[in-house]
Structure formats: C-alpha cells, structure tokens
mmCIF file of N, CA, C and O in Angstrom:
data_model
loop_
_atom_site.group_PDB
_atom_site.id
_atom_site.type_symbol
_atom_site.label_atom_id
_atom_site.label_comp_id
_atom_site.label_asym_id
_atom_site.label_seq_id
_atom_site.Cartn_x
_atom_site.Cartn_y
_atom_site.Cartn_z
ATOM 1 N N UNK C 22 94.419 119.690 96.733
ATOM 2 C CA UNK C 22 94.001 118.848 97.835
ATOM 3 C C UNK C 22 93.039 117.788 97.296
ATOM 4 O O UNK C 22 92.048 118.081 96.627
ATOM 5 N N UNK C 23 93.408 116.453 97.648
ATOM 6 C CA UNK C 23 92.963 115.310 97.131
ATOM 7 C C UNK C 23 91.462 115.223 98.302
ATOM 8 O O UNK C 23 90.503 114.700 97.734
ATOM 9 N N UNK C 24 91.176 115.643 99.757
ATOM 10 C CA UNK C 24 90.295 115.315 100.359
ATOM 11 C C UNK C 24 90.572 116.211 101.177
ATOM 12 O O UNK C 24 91.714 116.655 101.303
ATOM 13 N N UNK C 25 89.266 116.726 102.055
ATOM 14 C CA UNK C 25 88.703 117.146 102.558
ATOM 15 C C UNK C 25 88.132 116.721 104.079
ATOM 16 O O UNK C 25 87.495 115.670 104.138
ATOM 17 N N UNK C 26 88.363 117.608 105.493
ATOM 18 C CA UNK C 26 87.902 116.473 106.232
ATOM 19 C C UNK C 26 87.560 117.734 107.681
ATOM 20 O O UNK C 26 87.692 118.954 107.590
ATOM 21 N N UNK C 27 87.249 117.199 108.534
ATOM 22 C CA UNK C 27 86.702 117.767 109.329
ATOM 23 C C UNK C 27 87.092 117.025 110.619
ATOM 24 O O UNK C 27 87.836 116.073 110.384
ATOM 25 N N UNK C 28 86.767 117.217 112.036
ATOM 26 C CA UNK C 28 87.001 116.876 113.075
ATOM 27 C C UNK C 28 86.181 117.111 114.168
ATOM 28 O O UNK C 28 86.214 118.286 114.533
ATOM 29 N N UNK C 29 85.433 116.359 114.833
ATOM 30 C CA UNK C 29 84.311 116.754 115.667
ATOM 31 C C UNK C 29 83.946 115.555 116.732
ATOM 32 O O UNK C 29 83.363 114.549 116.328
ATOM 33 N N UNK C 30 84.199 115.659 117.670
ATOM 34 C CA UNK C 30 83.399 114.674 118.721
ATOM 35 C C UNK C 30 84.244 113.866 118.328
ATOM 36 O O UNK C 30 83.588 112.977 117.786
ATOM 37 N N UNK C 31 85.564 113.560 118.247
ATOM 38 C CA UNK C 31 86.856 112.436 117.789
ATOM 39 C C UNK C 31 86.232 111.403 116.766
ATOM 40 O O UNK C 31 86.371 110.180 116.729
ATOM 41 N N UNK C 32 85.464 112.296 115.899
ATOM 42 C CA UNK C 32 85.002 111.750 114.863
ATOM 43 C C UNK C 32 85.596 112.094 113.724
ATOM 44 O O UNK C 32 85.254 113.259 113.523
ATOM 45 N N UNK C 33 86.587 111.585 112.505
ATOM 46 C CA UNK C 33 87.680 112.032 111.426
ATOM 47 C C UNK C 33 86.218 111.773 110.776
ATOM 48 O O UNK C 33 85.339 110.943 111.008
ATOM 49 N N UNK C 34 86.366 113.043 109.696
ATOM 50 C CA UNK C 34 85.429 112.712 108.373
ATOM 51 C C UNK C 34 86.367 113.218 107.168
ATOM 52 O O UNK C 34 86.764 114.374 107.024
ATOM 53 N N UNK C 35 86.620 112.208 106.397
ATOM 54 C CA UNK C 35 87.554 112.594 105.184
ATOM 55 C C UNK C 35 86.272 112.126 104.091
ATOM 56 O O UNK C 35 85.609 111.088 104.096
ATOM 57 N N UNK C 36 86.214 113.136 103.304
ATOM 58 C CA UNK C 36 85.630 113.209 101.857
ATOM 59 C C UNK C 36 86.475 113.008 100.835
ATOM 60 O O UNK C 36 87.399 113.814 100.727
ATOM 61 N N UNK C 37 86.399 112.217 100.132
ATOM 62 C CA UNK C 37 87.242 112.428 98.706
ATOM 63 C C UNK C 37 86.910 113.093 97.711
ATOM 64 O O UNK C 37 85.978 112.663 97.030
ATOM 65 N N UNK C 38 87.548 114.288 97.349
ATOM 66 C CA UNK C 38 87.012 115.316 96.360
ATOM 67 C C UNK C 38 86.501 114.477 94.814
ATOM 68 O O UNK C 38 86.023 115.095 93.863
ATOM 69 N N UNK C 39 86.691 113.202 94.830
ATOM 70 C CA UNK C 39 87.086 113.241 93.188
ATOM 71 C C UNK C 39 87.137 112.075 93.297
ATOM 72 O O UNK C 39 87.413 111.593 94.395
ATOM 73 N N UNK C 40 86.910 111.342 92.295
ATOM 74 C CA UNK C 40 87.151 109.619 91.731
ATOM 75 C C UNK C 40 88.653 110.005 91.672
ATOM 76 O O UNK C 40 88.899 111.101 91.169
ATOM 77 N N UNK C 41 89.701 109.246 92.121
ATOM 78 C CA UNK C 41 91.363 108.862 92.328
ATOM 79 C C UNK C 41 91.336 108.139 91.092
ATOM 80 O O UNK C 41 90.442 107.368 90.745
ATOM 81 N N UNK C 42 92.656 108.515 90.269
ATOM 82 C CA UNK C 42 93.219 108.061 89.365
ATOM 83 C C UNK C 42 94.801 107.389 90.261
ATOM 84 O O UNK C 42 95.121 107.666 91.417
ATOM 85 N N UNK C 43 95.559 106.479 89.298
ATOM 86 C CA UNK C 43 96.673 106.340 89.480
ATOM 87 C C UNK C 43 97.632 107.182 90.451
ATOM 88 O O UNK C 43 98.083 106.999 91.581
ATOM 89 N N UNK C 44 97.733 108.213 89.459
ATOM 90 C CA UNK C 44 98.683 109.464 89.805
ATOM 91 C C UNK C 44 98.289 110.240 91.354
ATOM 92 O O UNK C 44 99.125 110.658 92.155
ATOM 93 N N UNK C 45 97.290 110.278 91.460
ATOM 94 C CA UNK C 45 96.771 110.481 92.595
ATOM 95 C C UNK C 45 96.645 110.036 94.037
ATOM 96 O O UNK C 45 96.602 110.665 95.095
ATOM 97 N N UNK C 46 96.586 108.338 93.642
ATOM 98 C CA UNK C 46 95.805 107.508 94.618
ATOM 99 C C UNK C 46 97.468 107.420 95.562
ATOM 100 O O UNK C 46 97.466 106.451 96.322
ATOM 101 N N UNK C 47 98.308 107.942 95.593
ATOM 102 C CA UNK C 47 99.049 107.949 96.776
ATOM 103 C C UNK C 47 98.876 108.984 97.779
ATOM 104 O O UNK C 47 98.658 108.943 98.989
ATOM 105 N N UNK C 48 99.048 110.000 96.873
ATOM 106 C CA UNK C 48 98.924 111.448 97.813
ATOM 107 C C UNK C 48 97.719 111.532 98.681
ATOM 108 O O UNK C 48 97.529 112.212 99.689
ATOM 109 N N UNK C 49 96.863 110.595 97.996
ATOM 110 C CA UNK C 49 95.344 110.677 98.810
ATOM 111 C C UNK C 49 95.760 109.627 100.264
ATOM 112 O O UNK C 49 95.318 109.664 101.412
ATOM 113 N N UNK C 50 96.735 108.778 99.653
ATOM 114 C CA UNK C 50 96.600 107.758 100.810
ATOM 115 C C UNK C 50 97.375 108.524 101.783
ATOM 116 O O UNK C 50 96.989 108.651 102.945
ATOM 117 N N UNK C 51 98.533 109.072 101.311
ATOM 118 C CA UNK C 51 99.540 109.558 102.541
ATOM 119 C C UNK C 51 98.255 110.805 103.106
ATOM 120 O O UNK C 51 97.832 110.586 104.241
ATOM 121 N N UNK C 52 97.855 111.634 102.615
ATOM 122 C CA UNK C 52 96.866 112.639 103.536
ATOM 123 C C UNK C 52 96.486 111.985 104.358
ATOM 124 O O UNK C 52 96.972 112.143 105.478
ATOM 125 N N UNK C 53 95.112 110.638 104.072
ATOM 126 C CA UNK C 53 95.137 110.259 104.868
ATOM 127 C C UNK C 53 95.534 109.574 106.579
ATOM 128 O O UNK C 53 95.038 109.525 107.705
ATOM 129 N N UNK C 54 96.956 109.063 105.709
ATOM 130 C CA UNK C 54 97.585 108.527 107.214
ATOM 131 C C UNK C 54 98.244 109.825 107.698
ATOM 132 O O UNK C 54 98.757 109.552 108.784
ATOM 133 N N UNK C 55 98.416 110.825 107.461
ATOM 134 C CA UNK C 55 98.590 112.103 107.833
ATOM 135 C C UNK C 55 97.531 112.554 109.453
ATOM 136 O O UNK C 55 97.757 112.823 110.633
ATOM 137 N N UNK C 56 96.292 112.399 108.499
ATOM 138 C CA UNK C 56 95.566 113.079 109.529
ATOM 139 C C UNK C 56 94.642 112.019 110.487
ATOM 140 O O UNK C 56 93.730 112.257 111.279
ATOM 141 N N UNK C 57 95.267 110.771 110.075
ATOM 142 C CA UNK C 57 95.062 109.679 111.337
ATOM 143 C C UNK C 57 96.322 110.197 112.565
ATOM 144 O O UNK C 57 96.206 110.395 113.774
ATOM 145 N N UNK C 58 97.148 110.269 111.929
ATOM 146 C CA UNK C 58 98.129 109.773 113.343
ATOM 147 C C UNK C 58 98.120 111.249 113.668
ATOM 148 O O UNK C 58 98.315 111.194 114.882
ATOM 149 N N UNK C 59 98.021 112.510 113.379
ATOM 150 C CA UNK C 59 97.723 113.558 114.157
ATOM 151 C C UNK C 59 96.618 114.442 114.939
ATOM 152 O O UNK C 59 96.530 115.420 115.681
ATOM 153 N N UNK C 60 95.694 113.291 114.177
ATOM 154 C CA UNK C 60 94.410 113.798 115.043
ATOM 155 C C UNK C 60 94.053 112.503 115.919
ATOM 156 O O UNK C 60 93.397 112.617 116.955
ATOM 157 N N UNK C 61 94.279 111.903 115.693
ATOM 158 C CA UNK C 61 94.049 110.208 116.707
ATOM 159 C C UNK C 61 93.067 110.134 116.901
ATOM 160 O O UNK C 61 92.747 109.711 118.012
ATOM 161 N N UNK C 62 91.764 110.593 115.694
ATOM 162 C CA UNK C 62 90.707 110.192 116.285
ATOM 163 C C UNK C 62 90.226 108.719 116.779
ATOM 164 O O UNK C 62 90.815 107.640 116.723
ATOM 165 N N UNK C 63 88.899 109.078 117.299
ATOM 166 C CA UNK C 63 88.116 107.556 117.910
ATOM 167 C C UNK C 63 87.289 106.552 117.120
ATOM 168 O O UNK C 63 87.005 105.380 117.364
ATOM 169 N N UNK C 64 86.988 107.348 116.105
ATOM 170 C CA UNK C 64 86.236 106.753 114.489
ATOM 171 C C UNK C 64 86.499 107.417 113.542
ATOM 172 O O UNK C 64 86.698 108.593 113.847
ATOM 173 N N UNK C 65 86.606 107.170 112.385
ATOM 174 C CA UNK C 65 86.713 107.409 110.943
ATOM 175 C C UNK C 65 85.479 107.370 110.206
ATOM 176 O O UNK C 65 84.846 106.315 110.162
ATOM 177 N N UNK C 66 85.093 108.342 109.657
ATOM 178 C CA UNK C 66 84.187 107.744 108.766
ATOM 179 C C UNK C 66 84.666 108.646 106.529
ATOM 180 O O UNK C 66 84.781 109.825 106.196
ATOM 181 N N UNK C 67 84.750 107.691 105.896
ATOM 182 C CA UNK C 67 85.437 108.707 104.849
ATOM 183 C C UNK C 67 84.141 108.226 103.662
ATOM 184 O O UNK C 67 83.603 107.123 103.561
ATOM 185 N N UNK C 68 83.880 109.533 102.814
ATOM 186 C CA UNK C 68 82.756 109.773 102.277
ATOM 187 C C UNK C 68 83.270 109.433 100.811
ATOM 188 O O UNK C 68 84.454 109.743 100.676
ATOM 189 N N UNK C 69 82.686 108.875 99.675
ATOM 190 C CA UNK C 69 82.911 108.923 98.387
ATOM 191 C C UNK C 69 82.365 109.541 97.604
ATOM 192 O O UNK C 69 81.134 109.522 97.570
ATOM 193 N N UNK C 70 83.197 110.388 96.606
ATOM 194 C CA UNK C 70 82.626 111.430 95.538
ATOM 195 C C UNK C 70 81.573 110.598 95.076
ATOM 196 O O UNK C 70 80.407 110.936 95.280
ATOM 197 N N UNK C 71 81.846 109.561 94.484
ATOM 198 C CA UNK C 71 80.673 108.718 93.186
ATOM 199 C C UNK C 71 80.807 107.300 93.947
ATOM 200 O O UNK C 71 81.491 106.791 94.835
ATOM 201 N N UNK C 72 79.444 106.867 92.821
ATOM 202 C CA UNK C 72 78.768 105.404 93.988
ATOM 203 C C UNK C 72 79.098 104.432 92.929
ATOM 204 O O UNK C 72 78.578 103.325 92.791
ATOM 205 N N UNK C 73 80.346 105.151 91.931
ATOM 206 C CA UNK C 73 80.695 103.778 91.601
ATOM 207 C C UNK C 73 82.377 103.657 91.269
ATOM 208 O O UNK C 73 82.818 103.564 90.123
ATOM 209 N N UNK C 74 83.440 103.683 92.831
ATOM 210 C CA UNK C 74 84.708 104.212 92.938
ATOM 211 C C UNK C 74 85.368 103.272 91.487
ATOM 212 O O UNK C 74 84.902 102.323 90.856
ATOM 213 N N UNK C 75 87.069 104.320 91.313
ATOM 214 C CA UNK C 75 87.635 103.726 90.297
ATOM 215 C C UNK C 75 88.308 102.829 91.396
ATOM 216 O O UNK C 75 87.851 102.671 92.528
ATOM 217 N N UNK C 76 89.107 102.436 91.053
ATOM 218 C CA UNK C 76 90.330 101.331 91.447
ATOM 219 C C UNK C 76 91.649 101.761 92.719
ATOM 220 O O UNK C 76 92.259 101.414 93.730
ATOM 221 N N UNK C 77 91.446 102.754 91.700
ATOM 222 C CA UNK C 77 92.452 103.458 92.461
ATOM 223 C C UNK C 77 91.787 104.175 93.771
ATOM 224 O O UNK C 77 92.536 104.137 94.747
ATOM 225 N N UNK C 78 90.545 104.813 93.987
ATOM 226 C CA UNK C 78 90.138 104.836 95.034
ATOM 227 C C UNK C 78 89.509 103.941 96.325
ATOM 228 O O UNK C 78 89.360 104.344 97.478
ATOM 229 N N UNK C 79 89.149 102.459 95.724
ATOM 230 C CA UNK C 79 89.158 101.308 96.369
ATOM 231 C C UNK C 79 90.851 101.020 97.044
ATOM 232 O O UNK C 79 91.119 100.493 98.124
ATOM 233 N N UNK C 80 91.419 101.338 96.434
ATOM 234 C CA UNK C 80 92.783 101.208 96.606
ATOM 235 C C UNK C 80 93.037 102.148 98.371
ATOM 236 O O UNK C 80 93.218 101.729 99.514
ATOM 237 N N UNK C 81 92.925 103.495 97.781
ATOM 238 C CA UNK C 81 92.566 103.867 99.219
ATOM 239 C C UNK C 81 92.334 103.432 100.390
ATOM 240 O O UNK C 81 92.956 103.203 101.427
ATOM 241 N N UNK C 82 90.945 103.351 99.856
ATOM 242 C CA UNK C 82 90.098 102.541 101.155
ATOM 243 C C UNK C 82 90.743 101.898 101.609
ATOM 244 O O UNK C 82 91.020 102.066 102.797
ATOM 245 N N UNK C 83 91.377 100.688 100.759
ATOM 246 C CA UNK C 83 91.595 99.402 101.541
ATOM 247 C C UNK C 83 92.934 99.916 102.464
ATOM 248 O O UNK C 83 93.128 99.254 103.484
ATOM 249 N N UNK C 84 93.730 100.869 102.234
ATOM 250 C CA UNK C 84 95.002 101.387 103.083
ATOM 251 C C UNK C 84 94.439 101.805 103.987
ATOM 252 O O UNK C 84 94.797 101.505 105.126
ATOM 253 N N UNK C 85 92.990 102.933 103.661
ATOM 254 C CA UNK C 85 92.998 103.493 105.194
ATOM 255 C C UNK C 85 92.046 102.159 105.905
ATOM 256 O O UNK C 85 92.004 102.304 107.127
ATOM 257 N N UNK C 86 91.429 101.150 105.518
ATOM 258 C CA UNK C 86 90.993 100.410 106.410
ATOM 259 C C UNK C 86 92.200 99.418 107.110
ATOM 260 O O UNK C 86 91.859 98.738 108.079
ATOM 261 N N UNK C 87 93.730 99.329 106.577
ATOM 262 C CA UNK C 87 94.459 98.553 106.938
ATOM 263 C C UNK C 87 95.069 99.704 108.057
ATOM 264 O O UNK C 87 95.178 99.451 109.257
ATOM 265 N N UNK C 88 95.298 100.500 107.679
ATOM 266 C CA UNK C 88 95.843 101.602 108.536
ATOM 267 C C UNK C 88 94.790 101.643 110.249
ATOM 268 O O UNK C 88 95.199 101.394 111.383
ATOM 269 N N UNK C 89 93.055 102.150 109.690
ATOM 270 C CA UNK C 89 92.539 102.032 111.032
ATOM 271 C C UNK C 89 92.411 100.622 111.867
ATOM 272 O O UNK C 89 92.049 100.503 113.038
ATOM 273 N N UNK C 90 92.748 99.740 111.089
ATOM 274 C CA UNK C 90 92.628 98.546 112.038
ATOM 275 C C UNK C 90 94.395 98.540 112.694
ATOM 276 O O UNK C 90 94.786 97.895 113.666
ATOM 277 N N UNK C 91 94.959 99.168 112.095
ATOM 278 C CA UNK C 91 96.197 98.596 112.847
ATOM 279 C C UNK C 91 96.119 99.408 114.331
ATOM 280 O O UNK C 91 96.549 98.939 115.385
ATOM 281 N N UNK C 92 95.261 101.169 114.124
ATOM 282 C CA UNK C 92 95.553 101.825 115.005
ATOM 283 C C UNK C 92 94.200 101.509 115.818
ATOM 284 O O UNK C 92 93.822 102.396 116.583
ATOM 285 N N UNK C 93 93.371 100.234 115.721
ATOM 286 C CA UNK C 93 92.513 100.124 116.644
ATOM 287 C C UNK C 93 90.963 101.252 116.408
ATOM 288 O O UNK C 93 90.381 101.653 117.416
ATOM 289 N N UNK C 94 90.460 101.648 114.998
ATOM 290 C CA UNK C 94 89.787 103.061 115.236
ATOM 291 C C UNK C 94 88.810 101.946 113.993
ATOM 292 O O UNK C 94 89.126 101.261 113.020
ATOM 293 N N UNK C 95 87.392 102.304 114.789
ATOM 294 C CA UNK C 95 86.857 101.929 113.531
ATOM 295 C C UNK C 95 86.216 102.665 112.281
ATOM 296 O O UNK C 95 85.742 103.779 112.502
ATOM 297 N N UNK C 96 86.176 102.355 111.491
ATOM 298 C CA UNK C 96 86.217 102.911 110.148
ATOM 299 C C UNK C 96 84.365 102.851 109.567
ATOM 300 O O UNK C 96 83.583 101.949 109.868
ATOM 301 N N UNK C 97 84.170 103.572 109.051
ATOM 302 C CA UNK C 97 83.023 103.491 108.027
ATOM 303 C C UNK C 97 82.829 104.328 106.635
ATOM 304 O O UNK C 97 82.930 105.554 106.592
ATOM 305 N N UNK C 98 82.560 103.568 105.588
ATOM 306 C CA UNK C 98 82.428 104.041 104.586
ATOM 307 C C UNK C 98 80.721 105.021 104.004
ATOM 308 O O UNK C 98 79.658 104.510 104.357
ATOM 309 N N UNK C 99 80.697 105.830 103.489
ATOM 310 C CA UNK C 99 79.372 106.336 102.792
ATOM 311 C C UNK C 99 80.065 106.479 101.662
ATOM 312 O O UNK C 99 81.264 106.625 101.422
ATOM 313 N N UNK C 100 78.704 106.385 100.742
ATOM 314 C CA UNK C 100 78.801 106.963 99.420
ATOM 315 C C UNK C 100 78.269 108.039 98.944
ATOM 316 O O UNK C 100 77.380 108.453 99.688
ATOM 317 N N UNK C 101 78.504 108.941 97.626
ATOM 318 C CA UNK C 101 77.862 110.553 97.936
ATOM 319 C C UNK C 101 76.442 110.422 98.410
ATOM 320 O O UNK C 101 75.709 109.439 98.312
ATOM 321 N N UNK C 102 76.191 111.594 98.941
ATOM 322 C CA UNK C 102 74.757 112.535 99.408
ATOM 323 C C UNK C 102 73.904 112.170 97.576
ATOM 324 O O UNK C 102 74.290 112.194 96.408
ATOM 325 N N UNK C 103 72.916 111.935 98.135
ATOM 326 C CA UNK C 103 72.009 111.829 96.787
ATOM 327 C C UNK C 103 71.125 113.243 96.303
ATOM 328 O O UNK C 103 70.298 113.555 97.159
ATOM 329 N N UNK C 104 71.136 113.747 95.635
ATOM 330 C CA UNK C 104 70.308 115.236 95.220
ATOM 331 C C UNK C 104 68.907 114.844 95.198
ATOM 332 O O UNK C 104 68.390 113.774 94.876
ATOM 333 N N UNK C 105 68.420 115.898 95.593
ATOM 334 C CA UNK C 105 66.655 115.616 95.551
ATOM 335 C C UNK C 105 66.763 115.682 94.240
ATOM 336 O O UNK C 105 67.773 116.109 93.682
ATOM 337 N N UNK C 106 65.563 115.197 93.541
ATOM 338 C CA UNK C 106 64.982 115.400 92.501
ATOM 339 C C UNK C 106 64.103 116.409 91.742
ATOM 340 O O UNK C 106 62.974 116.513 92.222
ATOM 341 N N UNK C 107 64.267 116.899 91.055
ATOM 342 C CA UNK C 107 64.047 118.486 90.260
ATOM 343 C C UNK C 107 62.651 117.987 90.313
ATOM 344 O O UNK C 107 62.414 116.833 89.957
ATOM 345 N N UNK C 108 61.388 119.045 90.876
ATOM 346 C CA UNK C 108 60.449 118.909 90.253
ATOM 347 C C UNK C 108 59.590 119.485 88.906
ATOM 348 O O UNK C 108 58.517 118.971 88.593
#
C-alpha cells in the first residue's frame, strides 16, 4: 500500500507512505482516485512523507488536485509532522 488514509467529518486524509518513485507514482494515483469517487468526500487534505517531494510524487499531487477540482472538493496539502527535538 502506497498511502494511507482515513475518513472523518467528510474529511479524506490520504498520507503518502513514502517519497513515489516512477514505478509507483501510478498506483498511488489510481488509489487515490479510488477513494475520491467512493467516499465523495467534502475536502481532501493529503499529507507528505518528506518536505522535499520527488517528482514523481508532485506528479501525484498535481492528478489528485486535477481530479478534486474536477469533482468540485477542495484540496489541501501538508508536509510531514516535524519531531520534537531530543533534549
């Protein structure tokens, strides 16, 4: 499983497990439009492993942002959760 996601208050939260390579960056996209058109949520919001995506996961994005604008849902991006710092 390329991502991870949850469902709450018609809120989609898809995480991406992993910086997307090539080989990958489809299966991630089809999940995605997977669990748009069967959960129909009301917002999107999809989370990024690392704060500095490859290509192929920009690639993503830009499908599922073409995807939620077609279905009217707006979209927001985060980047990972930051770790406290060891004292």
């Amino acid at each position: 499983m390329l991502v991870r996601h949850t469902v709450e208050n018609g809120v989609l939260r898809v995480a991406l497990l992993g910086d997307l390579d090539v080989s990958s960056r489809a299966a991630a996209a089809l999940q995605i439009e997977t669990l748009l058109h069967s959960h129909r949520p009301e917002q999107v919001r999809i989370t990024l492993s690392t704060s500095d995506p490859s290509r192929a996961s920009l690639s993503v994005l830009a499908r599922a942002r073409r995807l939620c604008e077609g279905l009217g849902i707006p979209l927001t991006v985060a980047g990972p959760a930051s770790r406290p710092a060891a004292a």
